[in-house]
CSV table of C-alpha atoms in Angstrom, one decimal:
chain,number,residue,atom,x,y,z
A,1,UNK,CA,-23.9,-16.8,2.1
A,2,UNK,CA,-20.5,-15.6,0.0
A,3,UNK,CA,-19.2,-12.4,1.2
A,4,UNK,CA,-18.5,-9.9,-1.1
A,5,UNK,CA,-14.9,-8.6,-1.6
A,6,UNK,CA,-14.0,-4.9,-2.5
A,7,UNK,CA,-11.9,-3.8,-4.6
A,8,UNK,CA,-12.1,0.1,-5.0
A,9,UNK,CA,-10.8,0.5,-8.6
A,10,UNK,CA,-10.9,3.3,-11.7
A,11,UNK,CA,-9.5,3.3,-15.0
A,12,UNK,CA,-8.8,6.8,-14.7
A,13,UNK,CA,-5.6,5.0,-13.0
A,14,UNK,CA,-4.6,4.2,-16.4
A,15,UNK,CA,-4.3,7.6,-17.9
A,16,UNK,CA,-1.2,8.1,-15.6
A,17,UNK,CA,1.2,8.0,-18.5
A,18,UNK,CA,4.8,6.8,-17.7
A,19,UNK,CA,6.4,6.6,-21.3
A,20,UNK,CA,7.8,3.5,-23.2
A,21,UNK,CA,9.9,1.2,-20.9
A,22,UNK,CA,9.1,2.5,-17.9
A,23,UNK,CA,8.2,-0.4,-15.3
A,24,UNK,CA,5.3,1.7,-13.7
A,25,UNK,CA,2.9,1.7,-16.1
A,26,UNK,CA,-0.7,0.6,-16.9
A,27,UNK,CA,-0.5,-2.7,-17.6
A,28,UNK,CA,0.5,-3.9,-14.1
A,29,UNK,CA,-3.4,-2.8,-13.4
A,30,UNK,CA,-4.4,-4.2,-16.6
A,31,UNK,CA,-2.9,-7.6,-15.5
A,32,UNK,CA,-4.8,-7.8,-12.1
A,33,UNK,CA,-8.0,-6.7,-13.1
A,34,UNK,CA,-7.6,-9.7,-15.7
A,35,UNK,CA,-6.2,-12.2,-13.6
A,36,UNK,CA,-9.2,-11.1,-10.8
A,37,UNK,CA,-11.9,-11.3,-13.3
A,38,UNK,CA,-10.7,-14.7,-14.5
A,39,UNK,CA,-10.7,-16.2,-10.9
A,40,UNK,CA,-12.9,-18.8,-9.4
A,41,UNK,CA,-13.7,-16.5,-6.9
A,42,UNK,CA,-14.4,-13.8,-9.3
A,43,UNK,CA,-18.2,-13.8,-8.5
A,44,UNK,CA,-17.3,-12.7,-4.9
A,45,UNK,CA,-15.4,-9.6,-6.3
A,46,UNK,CA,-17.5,-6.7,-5.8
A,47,UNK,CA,-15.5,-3.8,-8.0
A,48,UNK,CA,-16.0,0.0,-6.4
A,49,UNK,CA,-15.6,3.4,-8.3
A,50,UNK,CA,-14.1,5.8,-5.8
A,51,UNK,CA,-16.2,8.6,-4.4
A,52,UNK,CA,-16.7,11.9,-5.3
A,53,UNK,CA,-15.2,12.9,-2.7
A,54,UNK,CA,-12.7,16.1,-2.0
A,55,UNK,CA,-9.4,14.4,-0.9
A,56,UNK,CA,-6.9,17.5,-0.4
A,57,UNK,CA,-7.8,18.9,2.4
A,58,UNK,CA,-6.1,15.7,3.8
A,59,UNK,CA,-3.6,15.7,0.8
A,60,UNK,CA,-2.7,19.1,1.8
A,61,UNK,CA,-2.1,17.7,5.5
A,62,UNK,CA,0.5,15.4,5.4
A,63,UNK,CA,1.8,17.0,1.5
A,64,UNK,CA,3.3,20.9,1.8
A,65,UNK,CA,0.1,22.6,-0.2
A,66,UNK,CA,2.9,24.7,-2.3
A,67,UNK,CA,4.2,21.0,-3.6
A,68,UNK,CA,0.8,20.0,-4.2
A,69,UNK,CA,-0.3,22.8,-6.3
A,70,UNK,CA,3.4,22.9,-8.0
A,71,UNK,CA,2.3,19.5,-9.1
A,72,UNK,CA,-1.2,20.3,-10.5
A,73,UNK,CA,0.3,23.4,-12.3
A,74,UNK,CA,3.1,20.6,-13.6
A,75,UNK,CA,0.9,18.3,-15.1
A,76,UNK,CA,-1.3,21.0,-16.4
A,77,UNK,CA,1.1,22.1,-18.6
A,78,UNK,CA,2.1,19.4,-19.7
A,79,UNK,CA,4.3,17.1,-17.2
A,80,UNK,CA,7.9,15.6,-17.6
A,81,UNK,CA,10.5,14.6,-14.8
A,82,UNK,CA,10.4,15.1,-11.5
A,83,UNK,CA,13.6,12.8,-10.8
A,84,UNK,CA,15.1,10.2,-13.4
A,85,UNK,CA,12.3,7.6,-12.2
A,86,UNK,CA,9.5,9.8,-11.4
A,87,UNK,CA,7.1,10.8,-14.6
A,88,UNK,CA,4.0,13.1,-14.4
A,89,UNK,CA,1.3,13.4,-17.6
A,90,UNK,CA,-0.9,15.7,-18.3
A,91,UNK,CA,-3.1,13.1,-16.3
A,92,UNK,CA,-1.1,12.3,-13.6
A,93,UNK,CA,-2.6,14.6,-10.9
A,94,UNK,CA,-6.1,13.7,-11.0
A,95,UNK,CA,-4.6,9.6,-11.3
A,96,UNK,CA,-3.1,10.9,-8.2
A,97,UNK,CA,-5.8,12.2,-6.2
A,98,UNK,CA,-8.2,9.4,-7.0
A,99,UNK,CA,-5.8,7.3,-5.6
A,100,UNK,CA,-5.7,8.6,-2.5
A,101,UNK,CA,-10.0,9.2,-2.7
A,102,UNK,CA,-9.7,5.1,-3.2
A,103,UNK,CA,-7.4,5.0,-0.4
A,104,UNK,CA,-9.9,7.2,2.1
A,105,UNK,CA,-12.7,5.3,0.4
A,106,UNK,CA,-11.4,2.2,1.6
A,107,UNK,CA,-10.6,3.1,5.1
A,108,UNK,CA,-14.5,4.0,5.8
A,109,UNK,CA,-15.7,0.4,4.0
A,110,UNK,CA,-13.1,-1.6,6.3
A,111,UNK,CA,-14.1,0.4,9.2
A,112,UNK,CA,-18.0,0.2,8.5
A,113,UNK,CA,-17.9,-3.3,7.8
A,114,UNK,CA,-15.3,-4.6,9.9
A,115,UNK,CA,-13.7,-6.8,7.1
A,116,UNK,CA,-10.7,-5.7,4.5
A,117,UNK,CA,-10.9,-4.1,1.3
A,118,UNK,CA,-8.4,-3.4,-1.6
A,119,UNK,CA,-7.6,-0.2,-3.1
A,120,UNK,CA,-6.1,-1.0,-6.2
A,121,UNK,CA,-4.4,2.2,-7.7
A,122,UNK,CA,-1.5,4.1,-9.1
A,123,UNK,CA,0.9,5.7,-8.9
A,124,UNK,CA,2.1,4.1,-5.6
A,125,UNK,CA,2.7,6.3,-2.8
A,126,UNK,CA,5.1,4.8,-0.5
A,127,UNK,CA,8.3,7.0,-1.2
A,128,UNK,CA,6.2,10.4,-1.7
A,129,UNK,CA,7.8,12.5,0.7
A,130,UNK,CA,6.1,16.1,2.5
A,131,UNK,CA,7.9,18.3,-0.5
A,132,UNK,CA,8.4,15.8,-2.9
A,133,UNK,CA,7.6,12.7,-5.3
A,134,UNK,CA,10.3,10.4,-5.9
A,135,UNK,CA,10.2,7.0,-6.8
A,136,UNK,CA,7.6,6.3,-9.1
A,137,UNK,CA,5.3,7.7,-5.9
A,138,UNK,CA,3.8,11.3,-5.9
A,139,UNK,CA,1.4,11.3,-2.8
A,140,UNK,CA,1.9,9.2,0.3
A,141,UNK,CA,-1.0,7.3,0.0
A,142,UNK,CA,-0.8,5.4,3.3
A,143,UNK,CA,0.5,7.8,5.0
A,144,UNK,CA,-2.9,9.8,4.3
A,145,UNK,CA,-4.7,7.1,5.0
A,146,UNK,CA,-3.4,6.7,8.7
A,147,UNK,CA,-3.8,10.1,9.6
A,148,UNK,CA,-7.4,10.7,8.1
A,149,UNK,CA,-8.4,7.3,9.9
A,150,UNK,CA,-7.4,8.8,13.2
A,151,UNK,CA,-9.5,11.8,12.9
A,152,UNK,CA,-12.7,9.4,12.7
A,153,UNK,CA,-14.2,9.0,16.6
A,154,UNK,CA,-13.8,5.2,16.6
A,155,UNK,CA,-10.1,4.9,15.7
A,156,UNK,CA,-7.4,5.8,18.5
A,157,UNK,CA,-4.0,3.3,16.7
A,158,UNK,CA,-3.2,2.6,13.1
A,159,UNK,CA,-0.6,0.3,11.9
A,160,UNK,CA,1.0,0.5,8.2
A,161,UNK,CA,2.5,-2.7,7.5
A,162,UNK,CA,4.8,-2.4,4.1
A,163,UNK,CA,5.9,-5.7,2.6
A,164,UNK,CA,7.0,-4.0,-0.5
A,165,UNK,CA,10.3,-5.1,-0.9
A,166,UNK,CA,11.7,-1.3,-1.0
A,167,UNK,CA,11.5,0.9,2.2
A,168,UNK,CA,8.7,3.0,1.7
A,169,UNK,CA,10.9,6.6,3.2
A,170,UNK,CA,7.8,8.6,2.7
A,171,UNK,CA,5.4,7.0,4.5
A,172,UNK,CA,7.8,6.4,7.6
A,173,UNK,CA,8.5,9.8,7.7
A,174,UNK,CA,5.4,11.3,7.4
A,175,UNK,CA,4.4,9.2,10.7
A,176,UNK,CA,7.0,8.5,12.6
A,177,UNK,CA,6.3,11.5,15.3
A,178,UNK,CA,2.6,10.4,15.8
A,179,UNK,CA,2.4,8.4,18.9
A,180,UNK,CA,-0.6,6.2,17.8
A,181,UNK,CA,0.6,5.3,14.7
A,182,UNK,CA,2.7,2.1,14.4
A,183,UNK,CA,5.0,1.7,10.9
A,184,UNK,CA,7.0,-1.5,10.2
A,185,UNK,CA,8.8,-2.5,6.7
A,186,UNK,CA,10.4,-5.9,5.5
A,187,UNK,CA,12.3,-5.1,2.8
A,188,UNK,CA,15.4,-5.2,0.6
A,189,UNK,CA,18.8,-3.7,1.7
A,190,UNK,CA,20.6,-2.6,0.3
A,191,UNK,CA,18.1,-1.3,-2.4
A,192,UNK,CA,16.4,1.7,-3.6
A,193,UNK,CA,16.0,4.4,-1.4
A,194,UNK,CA,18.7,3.7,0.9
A,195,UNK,CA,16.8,3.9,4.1
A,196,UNK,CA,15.3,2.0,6.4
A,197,UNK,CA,17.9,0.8,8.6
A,198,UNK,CA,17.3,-1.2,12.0
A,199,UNK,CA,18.4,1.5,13.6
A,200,UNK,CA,15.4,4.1,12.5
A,201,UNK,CA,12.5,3.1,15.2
A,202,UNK,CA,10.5,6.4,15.2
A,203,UNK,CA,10.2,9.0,18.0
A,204,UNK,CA,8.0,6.9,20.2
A,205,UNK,CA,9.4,3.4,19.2
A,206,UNK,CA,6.4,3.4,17.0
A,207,UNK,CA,8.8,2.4,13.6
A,208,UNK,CA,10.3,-1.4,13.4
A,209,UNK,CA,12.4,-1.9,10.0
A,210,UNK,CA,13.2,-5.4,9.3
A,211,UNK,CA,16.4,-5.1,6.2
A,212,UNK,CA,16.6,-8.2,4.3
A,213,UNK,CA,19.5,-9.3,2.7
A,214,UNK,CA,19.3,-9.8,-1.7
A,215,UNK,CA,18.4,-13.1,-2.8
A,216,UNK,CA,16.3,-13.8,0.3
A,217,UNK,CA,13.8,-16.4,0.3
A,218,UNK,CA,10.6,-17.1,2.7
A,219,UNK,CA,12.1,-19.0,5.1
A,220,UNK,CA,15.3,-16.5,5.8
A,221,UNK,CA,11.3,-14.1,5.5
A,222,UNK,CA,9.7,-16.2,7.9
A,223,UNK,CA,11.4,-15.9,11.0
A,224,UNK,CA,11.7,-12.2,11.2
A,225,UNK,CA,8.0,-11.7,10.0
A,226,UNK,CA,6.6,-14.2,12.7
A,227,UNK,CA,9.4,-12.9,15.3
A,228,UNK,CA,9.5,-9.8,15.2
A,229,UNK,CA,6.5,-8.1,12.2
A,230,UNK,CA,3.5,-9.7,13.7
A,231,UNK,CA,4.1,-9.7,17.6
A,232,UNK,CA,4.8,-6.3,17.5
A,233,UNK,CA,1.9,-5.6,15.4
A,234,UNK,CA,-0.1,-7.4,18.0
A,235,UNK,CA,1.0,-5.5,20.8
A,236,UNK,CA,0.5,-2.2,19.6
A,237,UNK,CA,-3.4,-3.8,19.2
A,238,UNK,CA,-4.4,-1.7,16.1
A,239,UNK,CA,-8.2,-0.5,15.4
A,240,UNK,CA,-6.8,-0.3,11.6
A,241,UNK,CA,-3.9,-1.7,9.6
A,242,UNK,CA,-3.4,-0.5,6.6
A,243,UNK,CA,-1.3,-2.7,4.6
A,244,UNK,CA,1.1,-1.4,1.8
A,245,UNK,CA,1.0,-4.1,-0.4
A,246,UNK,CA,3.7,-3.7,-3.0
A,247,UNK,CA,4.7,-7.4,-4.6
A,248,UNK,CA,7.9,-6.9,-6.1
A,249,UNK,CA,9.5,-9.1,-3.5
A,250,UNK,CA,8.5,-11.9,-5.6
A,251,UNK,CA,11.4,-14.0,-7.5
A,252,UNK,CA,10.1,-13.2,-10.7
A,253,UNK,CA,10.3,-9.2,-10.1
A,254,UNK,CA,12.8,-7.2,-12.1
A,255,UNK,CA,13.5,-4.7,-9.9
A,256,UNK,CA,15.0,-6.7,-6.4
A,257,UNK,CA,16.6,-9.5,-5.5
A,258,UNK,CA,14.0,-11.1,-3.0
A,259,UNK,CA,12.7,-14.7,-3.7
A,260,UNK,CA,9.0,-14.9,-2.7
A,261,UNK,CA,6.3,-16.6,-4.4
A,262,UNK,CA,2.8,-15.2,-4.7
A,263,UNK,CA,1.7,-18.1,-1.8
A,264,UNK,CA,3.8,-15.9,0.4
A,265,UNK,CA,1.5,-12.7,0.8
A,266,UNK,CA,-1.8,-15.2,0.8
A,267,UNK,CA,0.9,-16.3,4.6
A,268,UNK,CA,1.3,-13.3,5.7
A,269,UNK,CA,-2.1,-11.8,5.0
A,270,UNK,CA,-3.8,-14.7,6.9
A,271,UNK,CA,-1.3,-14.0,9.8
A,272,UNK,CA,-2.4,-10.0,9.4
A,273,UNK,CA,-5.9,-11.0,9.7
A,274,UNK,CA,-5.3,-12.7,13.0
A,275,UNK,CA,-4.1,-9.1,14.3
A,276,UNK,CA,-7.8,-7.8,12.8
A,277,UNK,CA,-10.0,-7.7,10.2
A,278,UNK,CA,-9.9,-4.4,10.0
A,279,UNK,CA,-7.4,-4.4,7.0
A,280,UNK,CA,-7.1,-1.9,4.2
A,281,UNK,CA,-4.3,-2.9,1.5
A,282,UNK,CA,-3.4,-0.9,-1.5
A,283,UNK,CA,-0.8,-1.6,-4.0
A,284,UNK,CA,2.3,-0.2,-4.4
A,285,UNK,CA,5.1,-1.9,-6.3
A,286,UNK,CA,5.0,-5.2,-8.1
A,287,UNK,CA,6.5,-5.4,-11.8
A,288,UNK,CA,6.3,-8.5,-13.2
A,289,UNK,CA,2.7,-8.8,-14.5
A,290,UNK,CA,2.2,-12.4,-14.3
A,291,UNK,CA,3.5,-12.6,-10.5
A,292,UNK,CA,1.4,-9.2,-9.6
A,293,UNK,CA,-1.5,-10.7,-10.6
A,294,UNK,CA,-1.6,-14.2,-9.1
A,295,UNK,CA,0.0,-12.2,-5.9
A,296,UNK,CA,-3.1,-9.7,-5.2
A,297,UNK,CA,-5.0,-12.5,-6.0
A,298,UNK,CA,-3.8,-15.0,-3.1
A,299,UNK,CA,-4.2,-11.8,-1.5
A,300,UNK,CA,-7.4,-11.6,-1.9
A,301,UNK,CA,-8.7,-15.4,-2.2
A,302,UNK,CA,-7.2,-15.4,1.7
A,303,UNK,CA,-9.5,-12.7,3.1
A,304,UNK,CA,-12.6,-14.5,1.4
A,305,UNK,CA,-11.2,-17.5,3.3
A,306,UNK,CA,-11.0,-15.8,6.4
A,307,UNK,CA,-14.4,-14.5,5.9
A,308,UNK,CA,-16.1,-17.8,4.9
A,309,UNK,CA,-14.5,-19.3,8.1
A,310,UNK,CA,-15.7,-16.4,10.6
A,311,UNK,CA,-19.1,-16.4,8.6
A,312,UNK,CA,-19.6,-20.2,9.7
């Protein structure tokens, strides 16, 4: 029997306006719900609206509530800047919100049904930091994530992995002082925001940063990733990993200098599934549409392998 593969998805995602030019924009969505409908394995796709749910109480958790409702009243009226990189629309705070409802949404299907999920949103979430948005990012989606999945009975550790190829600040800082919360980044450096240095390993050792240098390819990836990323991810024995799966350390990205091809995340997601099944990704960064697309697909088509092979 084919399992079915979810991917927690709304075009109200699209209505998150970014202006002409801008490199966050809809059609990087556009482009993977094409490329995954055109897939072989398209038939064993199942696409999800997110809930109905009310997502800021945990918003409101991690995010300072005056921020939060700054933003709402921003985009009400209208929207604009919040740094040089970081746009709001009039429909930009409920694109927002959703995202993180497709985030929560996710967690409780990978949980109940012990097998991974995509929640494939924007904006990202990675930089969004307790008072602000920055970098393309306006709530920290992951970050959320961990802590709403740790008030649930069952779950006592949650790992973010981020193989986005910029250091996601927010998320690390919104969870480096919780104990059962594990955070651990391969990314660019020097690059956008400046952080993430080996040095920064969280209050409880719970934060492993793994700098790469420009023009990096997956074998100079490879060792680090099986070295240092997944031991360490298997020690700390997750009941949930949430993976931040931003793709712009392929070659083809315009924004970094990293030299991965999409067969690289289809690696290292088969190497996450060994840690557990129990996988939520969501999408962060990833600018190059073609890339982005055959990316979350290899993605994707190696959990369906991973399922087929447990299913036998």
């Amino acid at each position: 029997m084919k399992s079915a593969f979810p991917i927690i998805y709304s075009e109200v995602f699209l209505a998150h306006e970014t202006g002409p030019g801008h490199p966050e924009n809809a059609g990087r969505l556009k482009s993977v719900v094409a490329a995954l409908r055109s897939h072989p394995q398209a038939d064993q796709i199942q696409w999800q609206q997110p809930s109905a749910r009310d997502p800021l109480p945990w918003i409101e958790q991690i995010h300072n509530p005056r921020y939060v409702a700054a933003l709402k009243t921003f985009a009400d009226q209208g929207g604009g800047r919040l740094d040089a990189d970081t746009i709001v629309s009039p429909a930009s705070y409920a694109a927002a919100t959703l995202a993180v409802t497709a985030w929560l949404d996710g967690v409780d299907w990978v949980l109940a049904n012990d097998s991974p999920a995509f929640a494939l949103v924007r904006p990202p979430g990675h930089h969004a930091e307790r008072d602000r948005g920055m970098g393309f990012c306006l709530f920290s989606n992951a970050a959320i994530s961990a802590h709403y999945a740790l008030s649930l009975p069952a779950i006592r550790r949650v790992a973010i992995f981020d193989w986005d190829v910029h250091h996601g600040n927010g998320t690390q800082a919104l969870t480096a002082a919780h104990p059962n919360i594990f955070y651990c980044s391969l990314h660019q450096s020097p690059a956008y925001p400046g952080t993430g240095s080996a040095t920064e390993t969280g209050e409880h050792n719970n934060v492993l940063n793994v700098p790469m240098p420009p023009g990096s390819t997956w074998s100079d990836y490879e060792r680090p990733f099986y070295q240092q990323i997944l031991p360490r991810l298997q020690q700390f024995a997750p009941d949930l990993l949430l993976v931040s799966a931003g793709y712009d350390a392929n070659a083809a990205d315009p924004l970094a200098s990293i030299q991965l091809m999409p067969g690289s995340y289809a690696t290292m997601t088969r190497a996450c599934l060994s840690v557990t099944p129990r996988i939520l990704f969501g999408l962060e960064g990833g600018y190059d549409y073609d890339s982005l697309g055959t990316s979350v697909a290899a993605t994707i088509s190696s959990c369906l392998a991973s399922a087929s092979l447990n299913a036998r």
